[in-house]
Amino acid sequence: MDYQVELVARAFFEAEHEDFSWDGEAELVREEFREYARNAINLLDEDIGVLLMALDRATAEEHPERVRAAA
């Protein structure tokens, strides 16, 4: 679940702050976006799988170095 929360939180952050880096953001701000992500995941319930697959694909396309690092 933590991976899901982090993925959705990062997507929310990047959609709102295109010119800022998630990794460089203060932990307080990242935790705020994680809370948004938890709420969205809870609201979407079963449909979250579709969103997560799309976010995973988008992340891989935008940041191929993250996929290689995780492999």
PDB file of N, CA and C in Angstrom:
ATOM      1  N   MET A   1       0.822  -1.206   0.000  1.00  0.00           N
ATOM      2  CA  MET A   1       0.000   0.000   0.000  1.00  0.00           C
ATOM      3  C   MET A   1       0.859   1.260   0.000  1.00  0.00           C
ATOM      4  N   ASP A   2       2.011   1.216   0.671  1.00  0.00           N
ATOM      5  CA  ASP A   2       2.865   2.398   0.711  1.00  0.00           C
ATOM      6  C   ASP A   2       3.323   2.813  -0.681  1.00  0.00           C
ATOM      7  N   TYR A   3       3.625   1.816  -1.520  1.00  0.00           N
ATOM      8  CA  TYR A   3       4.040   2.115  -2.888  1.00  0.00           C
ATOM      9  C   TYR A   3       2.917   2.822  -3.640  1.00  0.00           C
ATOM     10  N   GLN A   4       1.696   2.353  -3.459  1.00  0.00           N
ATOM     11  CA  GLN A   4       0.543   2.961  -4.109  1.00  0.00           C
ATOM     12  C   GLN A   4       0.369   4.403  -3.647  1.00  0.00           C
ATOM     13  N   VAL A   5       0.443   4.608  -2.352  1.00  0.00           N
ATOM     14  CA  VAL A   5       0.292   5.964  -1.798  1.00  0.00           C
ATOM     15  C   VAL A   5       1.371   6.877  -2.354  1.00  0.00           C
ATOM     16  N   GLU A   6       2.590   6.403  -2.373  1.00  0.00           N
ATOM     17  CA  GLU A   6       3.700   7.221  -2.862  1.00  0.00           C
ATOM     18  C   GLU A   6       3.534   7.562  -4.347  1.00  0.00           C
ATOM     19  N   LEU A   7       3.115   6.602  -5.121  1.00  0.00           N
ATOM     20  CA  LEU A   7       2.916   6.805  -6.555  1.00  0.00           C
ATOM     21  C   LEU A   7       1.825   7.844  -6.820  1.00  0.00           C
ATOM     22  N   VAL A   8       0.707   7.723  -6.140  1.00  0.00           N
ATOM     23  CA  VAL A   8      -0.402   8.669  -6.325  1.00  0.00           C
ATOM     24  C   VAL A   8      -0.027  10.044  -5.777  1.00  0.00           C
ATOM     25  N   ALA A   9       0.628  10.090  -4.629  1.00  0.00           N
ATOM     26  CA  ALA A   9       1.039  11.368  -4.037  1.00  0.00           C
ATOM     27  C   ALA A   9       1.989  12.118  -4.969  1.00  0.00           C
ATOM     28  N   ARG A  10       2.943  11.394  -5.522  1.00  0.00           N
ATOM     29  CA  ARG A  10       3.902  12.010  -6.458  1.00  0.00           C
ATOM     30  C   ARG A  10       3.183  12.552  -7.692  1.00  0.00           C
ATOM     31  N   ALA A  11       2.219  11.799  -8.191  1.00  0.00           N
ATOM     32  CA  ALA A  11       1.463  12.249  -9.365  1.00  0.00           C
ATOM     33  C   ALA A  11       0.675  13.516  -9.052  1.00  0.00           C
ATOM     34  N   PHE A  12       0.032  13.559  -7.891  1.00  0.00           N
ATOM     35  CA  PHE A  12      -0.699  14.763  -7.484  1.00  0.00           C
ATOM     36  C   PHE A  12       0.251  15.953  -7.381  1.00  0.00           C
ATOM     37  N   PHE A  13       1.394  15.732  -6.735  1.00  0.00           N
ATOM     38  CA  PHE A  13       2.369  16.807  -6.552  1.00  0.00           C
ATOM     39  C   PHE A  13       2.860  17.328  -7.898  1.00  0.00           C
ATOM     40  N   GLU A  14       3.243  16.416  -8.782  1.00  0.00           N
ATOM     41  CA  GLU A  14       3.781  16.827 -10.079  1.00  0.00           C
ATOM     42  C   GLU A  14       2.730  17.510 -10.943  1.00  0.00           C
ATOM     43  N   ALA A  15       1.469  17.139 -10.779  1.00  0.00           N
ATOM     44  CA  ALA A  15       0.402  17.813 -11.527  1.00  0.00           C
ATOM     45  C   ALA A  15       0.219  19.244 -11.042  1.00  0.00           C
ATOM     46  N   GLU A  16       0.438  19.468  -9.771  1.00  0.00           N
ATOM     47  CA  GLU A  16       0.245  20.808  -9.208  1.00  0.00           C
ATOM     48  C   GLU A  16       1.507  21.663  -9.280  1.00  0.00           C
ATOM     49  N   HIS A  17       2.665  21.033  -9.175  1.00  0.00           N
ATOM     50  CA  HIS A  17       3.941  21.757  -9.122  1.00  0.00           C
ATOM     51  C   HIS A  17       4.883  21.235 -10.197  1.00  0.00           C
ATOM     52  N   GLU A  18       4.628  21.559 -11.428  1.00  0.00           N
ATOM     53  CA  GLU A  18       5.411  21.040 -12.549  1.00  0.00           C
ATOM     54  C   GLU A  18       6.886  21.418 -12.488  1.00  0.00           C
ATOM     55  N   ASP A  19       7.206  22.554 -11.872  1.00  0.00           N
ATOM     56  CA  ASP A  19       8.582  23.039 -11.871  1.00  0.00           C
ATOM     57  C   ASP A  19       9.373  22.640 -10.630  1.00  0.00           C
ATOM     58  N   PHE A  20       8.789  21.838  -9.741  1.00  0.00           N
ATOM     59  CA  PHE A  20       9.455  21.454  -8.507  1.00  0.00           C
ATOM     60  C   PHE A  20       9.690  19.949  -8.474  1.00  0.00           C
ATOM     61  N   SER A  21      10.672  19.539  -7.711  1.00  0.00           N
ATOM     62  CA  SER A  21      11.023  18.123  -7.591  1.00  0.00           C
ATOM     63  C   SER A  21      10.405  17.529  -6.324  1.00  0.00           C
ATOM     64  N   TRP A  22       9.734  16.395  -6.487  1.00  0.00           N
ATOM     65  CA  TRP A  22       9.163  15.671  -5.334  1.00  0.00           C
ATOM     66  C   TRP A  22      10.273  15.313  -4.343  1.00  0.00           C
ATOM     67  N   ASP A  23      11.381  14.814  -4.849  1.00  0.00           N
ATOM     68  CA  ASP A  23      12.478  14.381  -3.985  1.00  0.00           C
ATOM     69  C   ASP A  23      13.101  15.541  -3.218  1.00  0.00           C
ATOM     70  N   GLY A  24      13.026  16.737  -3.768  1.00  0.00           N
ATOM     71  CA  GLY A  24      13.603  17.902  -3.103  1.00  0.00           C
ATOM     72  C   GLY A  24      12.622  18.637  -2.208  1.00  0.00           C
ATOM     73  N   GLU A  25      11.404  18.187  -2.160  1.00  0.00           N
ATOM     74  CA  GLU A  25      10.364  18.866  -1.379  1.00  0.00           C
ATOM     75  C   GLU A  25      10.461  18.472   0.092  1.00  0.00           C
ATOM     76  N   ALA A  26      10.035  19.374   0.958  1.00  0.00           N
ATOM     77  CA  ALA A  26      10.051  19.121   2.404  1.00  0.00           C
ATOM     78  C   ALA A  26       9.133  17.948   2.752  1.00  0.00           C
ATOM     79  N   GLU A  27       9.513  17.194   3.750  1.00  0.00           N
ATOM     80  CA  GLU A  27       8.736  16.024   4.172  1.00  0.00           C
ATOM     81  C   GLU A  27       7.311  16.422   4.570  1.00  0.00           C
ATOM     82  N   LEU A  28       7.140  17.567   5.159  1.00  0.00           N
ATOM     83  CA  LEU A  28       5.808  18.038   5.556  1.00  0.00           C
ATOM     84  C   LEU A  28       4.893  18.175   4.334  1.00  0.00           C
ATOM     85  N   VAL A  29       5.418  18.705   3.263  1.00  0.00           N
ATOM     86  CA  VAL A  29       4.642  18.864   2.027  1.00  0.00           C
ATOM     87  C   VAL A  29       4.354  17.491   1.411  1.00  0.00           C
ATOM     88  N   ARG A  30       5.344  16.630   1.383  1.00  0.00           N
ATOM     89  CA  ARG A  30       5.133  15.292   0.821  1.00  0.00           C
ATOM     90  C   ARG A  30       4.089  14.521   1.628  1.00  0.00           C
ATOM     91  N   GLU A  31       4.108  14.676   2.943  1.00  0.00           N
ATOM     92  CA  GLU A  31       3.118  13.985   3.774  1.00  0.00           C
ATOM     93  C   GLU A  31       1.705  14.509   3.501  1.00  0.00           C
ATOM     94  N   GLU A  32       1.585  15.800   3.210  1.00  0.00           N
ATOM     95  CA  GLU A  32       0.279  16.371   2.849  1.00  0.00           C
ATOM     96  C   GLU A  32      -0.255  15.719   1.566  1.00  0.00           C
ATOM     97  N   PHE A  33       0.610  15.545   0.582  1.00  0.00           N
ATOM     98  CA  PHE A  33       0.191  14.910  -0.667  1.00  0.00           C
ATOM     99  C   PHE A  33      -0.066  13.419  -0.480  1.00  0.00           C
ATOM    100  N   ARG A  34       0.650  12.792   0.439  1.00  0.00           N
ATOM    101  CA  ARG A  34       0.352  11.383   0.751  1.00  0.00           C
ATOM    102  C   ARG A  34      -1.047  11.243   1.350  1.00  0.00           C
ATOM    103  N   GLU A  35      -1.426  12.195   2.167  1.00  0.00           N
ATOM    104  CA  GLU A  35      -2.777  12.164   2.741  1.00  0.00           C
ATOM    105  C   GLU A  35      -3.830  12.323   1.640  1.00  0.00           C
ATOM    106  N   TYR A  36      -3.585  13.224   0.692  1.00  0.00           N
ATOM    107  CA  TYR A  36      -4.490  13.349  -0.462  1.00  0.00           C
ATOM    108  C   TYR A  36      -4.574  12.012  -1.194  1.00  0.00           C
ATOM    109  N   ALA A  37      -3.429  11.373  -1.365  1.00  0.00           N
ATOM    110  CA  ALA A  37      -3.383  10.093  -2.074  1.00  0.00           C
ATOM    111  C   ALA A  37      -4.170   9.022  -1.323  1.00  0.00           C
ATOM    112  N   ARG A  38      -3.993   8.945  -0.012  1.00  0.00           N
ATOM    113  CA  ARG A  38      -4.750   7.960   0.774  1.00  0.00           C
ATOM    114  C   ARG A  38      -6.248   8.172   0.616  1.00  0.00           C
ATOM    115  N   ASN A  39      -6.667   9.421   0.657  1.00  0.00           N
ATOM    116  CA  ASN A  39      -8.087   9.726   0.485  1.00  0.00           C
ATOM    117  C   ASN A  39      -8.583   9.301  -0.895  1.00  0.00           C
ATOM    118  N   ALA A  40      -7.803   9.590  -1.922  1.00  0.00           N
ATOM    119  CA  ALA A  40      -8.204   9.213  -3.283  1.00  0.00           C
ATOM    120  C   ALA A  40      -8.280   7.700  -3.420  1.00  0.00           C
ATOM    121  N   ILE A  41      -7.310   7.002  -2.860  1.00  0.00           N
ATOM    122  CA  ILE A  41      -7.302   5.540  -2.928  1.00  0.00           C
ATOM    123  C   ILE A  41      -8.525   4.974  -2.222  1.00  0.00           C
ATOM    124  N   ASN A  42      -8.839   5.510  -1.063  1.00  0.00           N
ATOM    125  CA  ASN A  42     -10.022   5.043  -0.334  1.00  0.00           C
ATOM    126  C   ASN A  42     -11.306   5.321  -1.104  1.00  0.00           C
ATOM    127  N   LEU A  43     -11.381   6.466  -1.747  1.00  0.00           N
ATOM    128  CA  LEU A  43     -12.582   6.805  -2.517  1.00  0.00           C
ATOM    129  C   LEU A  43     -12.726   5.926  -3.756  1.00  0.00           C
ATOM    130  N   LEU A  44     -11.616   5.621  -4.397  1.00  0.00           N
ATOM    131  CA  LEU A  44     -11.661   4.823  -5.622  1.00  0.00           C
ATOM    132  C   LEU A  44     -11.858   3.340  -5.351  1.00  0.00           C
ATOM    133  N   ASP A  45     -11.470   2.890  -4.172  1.00  0.00           N
ATOM    134  CA  ASP A  45     -11.633   1.505  -3.746  1.00  0.00           C
ATOM    135  C   ASP A  45     -11.136   0.540  -4.815  1.00  0.00           C
ATOM    136  N   GLU A  46     -12.011  -0.221  -5.415  1.00  0.00           N
ATOM    137  CA  GLU A  46     -11.610  -1.253  -6.377  1.00  0.00           C
ATOM    138  C   GLU A  46     -11.044  -0.678  -7.670  1.00  0.00           C
ATOM    139  N   ASP A  47     -11.442   0.516  -8.045  1.00  0.00           N
ATOM    140  CA  ASP A  47     -11.001   1.106  -9.305  1.00  0.00           C
ATOM    141  C   ASP A  47      -9.574   1.646  -9.245  1.00  0.00           C
ATOM    142  N   ILE A  48      -8.930   1.594  -8.086  1.00  0.00           N
ATOM    143  CA  ILE A  48      -7.591   2.146  -7.948  1.00  0.00           C
ATOM    144  C   ILE A  48      -6.581   1.403  -8.824  1.00  0.00           C
ATOM    145  N   GLY A  49      -6.808   0.142  -9.097  1.00  0.00           N
ATOM    146  CA  GLY A  49      -5.877  -0.628  -9.912  1.00  0.00           C
ATOM    147  C   GLY A  49      -5.660  -0.039 -11.286  1.00  0.00           C
ATOM    148  N   VAL A  50      -6.716   0.456 -11.901  1.00  0.00           N
ATOM    149  CA  VAL A  50      -6.617   1.063 -13.226  1.00  0.00           C
ATOM    150  C   VAL A  50      -5.770   2.327 -13.157  1.00  0.00           C
ATOM    151  N   LEU A  51      -6.005   3.147 -12.147  1.00  0.00           N
ATOM    152  CA  LEU A  51      -5.236   4.379 -11.979  1.00  0.00           C
ATOM    153  C   LEU A  51      -3.764   4.068 -11.740  1.00  0.00           C
ATOM    154  N   LEU A  52      -3.486   3.090 -10.896  1.00  0.00           N
ATOM    155  CA  LEU A  52      -2.096   2.760 -10.584  1.00  0.00           C
ATOM    156  C   LEU A  52      -1.343   2.235 -11.796  1.00  0.00           C
ATOM    157  N   MET A  53      -1.992   1.433 -12.612  1.00  0.00           N
ATOM    158  CA  MET A  53      -1.343   0.952 -13.830  1.00  0.00           C
ATOM    159  C   MET A  53      -1.015   2.120 -14.755  1.00  0.00           C
ATOM    160  N   ALA A  54      -1.932   3.064 -14.891  1.00  0.00           N
ATOM    161  CA  ALA A  54      -1.701   4.227 -15.750  1.00  0.00           C
ATOM    162  C   ALA A  54      -0.569   5.087 -15.194  1.00  0.00           C
ATOM    163  N   LEU A  55      -0.537   5.282 -13.880  1.00  0.00           N
ATOM    164  CA  LEU A  55       0.530   6.072 -13.275  1.00  0.00           C
ATOM    165  C   LEU A  55       1.876   5.384 -13.413  1.00  0.00           C
ATOM    166  N   ASP A  56       1.908   4.081 -13.236  1.00  0.00           N
ATOM    167  CA  ASP A  56       3.147   3.326 -13.407  1.00  0.00           C
ATOM    168  C   ASP A  56       3.685   3.475 -14.828  1.00  0.00           C
ATOM    169  N   ARG A  57       2.800   3.348 -15.801  1.00  0.00           N
ATOM    170  CA  ARG A  57       3.189   3.495 -17.214  1.00  0.00           C
ATOM    171  C   ARG A  57       3.704   4.900 -17.488  1.00  0.00           C
ATOM    172  N   ALA A  58       2.987   5.902 -16.989  1.00  0.00           N
ATOM    173  CA  ALA A  58       3.387   7.285 -17.223  1.00  0.00           C
ATOM    174  C   ALA A  58       4.733   7.581 -16.572  1.00  0.00           C
ATOM    175  N   THR A  59       4.943   7.075 -15.377  1.00  0.00           N
ATOM    176  CA  THR A  59       6.213   7.282 -14.681  1.00  0.00           C
ATOM    177  C   THR A  59       7.352   6.632 -15.439  1.00  0.00           C
ATOM    178  N   ALA A  60       7.127   5.436 -15.945  1.00  0.00           N
ATOM    179  CA  ALA A  60       8.158   4.734 -16.705  1.00  0.00           C
ATOM    180  C   ALA A  60       8.510   5.488 -17.989  1.00  0.00           C
ATOM    181  N   GLU A  61       7.520   6.071 -18.628  1.00  0.00           N
ATOM    182  CA  GLU A  61       7.760   6.817 -19.861  1.00  0.00           C
ATOM    183  C   GLU A  61       8.487   8.131 -19.590  1.00  0.00           C
ATOM    184  N   GLU A  62       8.120   8.819 -18.501  1.00  0.00           N
ATOM    185  CA  GLU A  62       8.721  10.115 -18.189  1.00  0.00           C
ATOM    186  C   GLU A  62      10.087   9.986 -17.539  1.00  0.00           C
ATOM    187  N   HIS A  63      10.285   8.914 -16.772  1.00  0.00           N
ATOM    188  CA  HIS A  63      11.521   8.740 -16.014  1.00  0.00           C
ATOM    189  C   HIS A  63      12.050   7.322 -16.188  1.00  0.00           C
ATOM    190  N   PRO A  64      12.565   6.983 -17.362  1.00  0.00           N
ATOM    191  CA  PRO A  64      13.033   5.601 -17.593  1.00  0.00           C
ATOM    192  C   PRO A  64      14.153   5.187 -16.642  1.00  0.00           C
ATOM    193  N   GLU A  65      14.914   6.146 -16.109  1.00  0.00           N
ATOM    194  CA  GLU A  65      15.995   5.796 -15.195  1.00  0.00           C
ATOM    195  C   GLU A  65      15.468   5.208 -13.891  1.00  0.00           C
ATOM    196  N   ARG A  66      14.244   5.557 -13.476  1.00  0.00           N
ATOM    197  CA  ARG A  66      13.657   4.985 -12.271  1.00  0.00           C
ATOM    198  C   ARG A  66      13.339   3.515 -12.456  1.00  0.00           C
ATOM    199  N   VAL A  67      12.911   3.141 -13.652  1.00  0.00           N
ATOM    200  CA  VAL A  67      12.588   1.744 -13.936  1.00  0.00           C
ATOM    201  C   VAL A  67      13.858   0.914 -13.899  1.00  0.00           C
ATOM    202  N   ARG A  68      14.922   1.430 -14.497  1.00  0.00           N
ATOM    203  CA  ARG A  68      16.190   0.709 -14.505  1.00  0.00           C
ATOM    204  C   ARG A  68      16.739   0.581 -13.104  1.00  0.00           C
ATOM    205  N   ALA A  69      16.591   1.613 -12.288  1.00  0.00           N
ATOM    206  CA  ALA A  69      17.112   1.581 -10.920  1.00  0.00           C
ATOM    207  C   ALA A  69      16.365   0.573 -10.069  1.00  0.00           C
ATOM    208  N   ALA A  70      15.078   0.401 -10.331  1.00  0.00           N
ATOM    209  CA  ALA A  70      14.265  -0.522  -9.543  1.00  0.00           C
ATOM    210  C   ALA A  70      14.487  -1.968  -9.956  1.00  0.00           C
ATOM    211  N   ALA A  71      14.953  -2.181 -11.173  1.00  0.00           N
ATOM    212  CA  ALA A  71      15.123  -3.556 -11.684  1.00  0.00           C
ATOM    213  C   ALA A  71      16.334  -4.233 -11.100  1.00  0.00           C
TER     214      ALA A  71
END
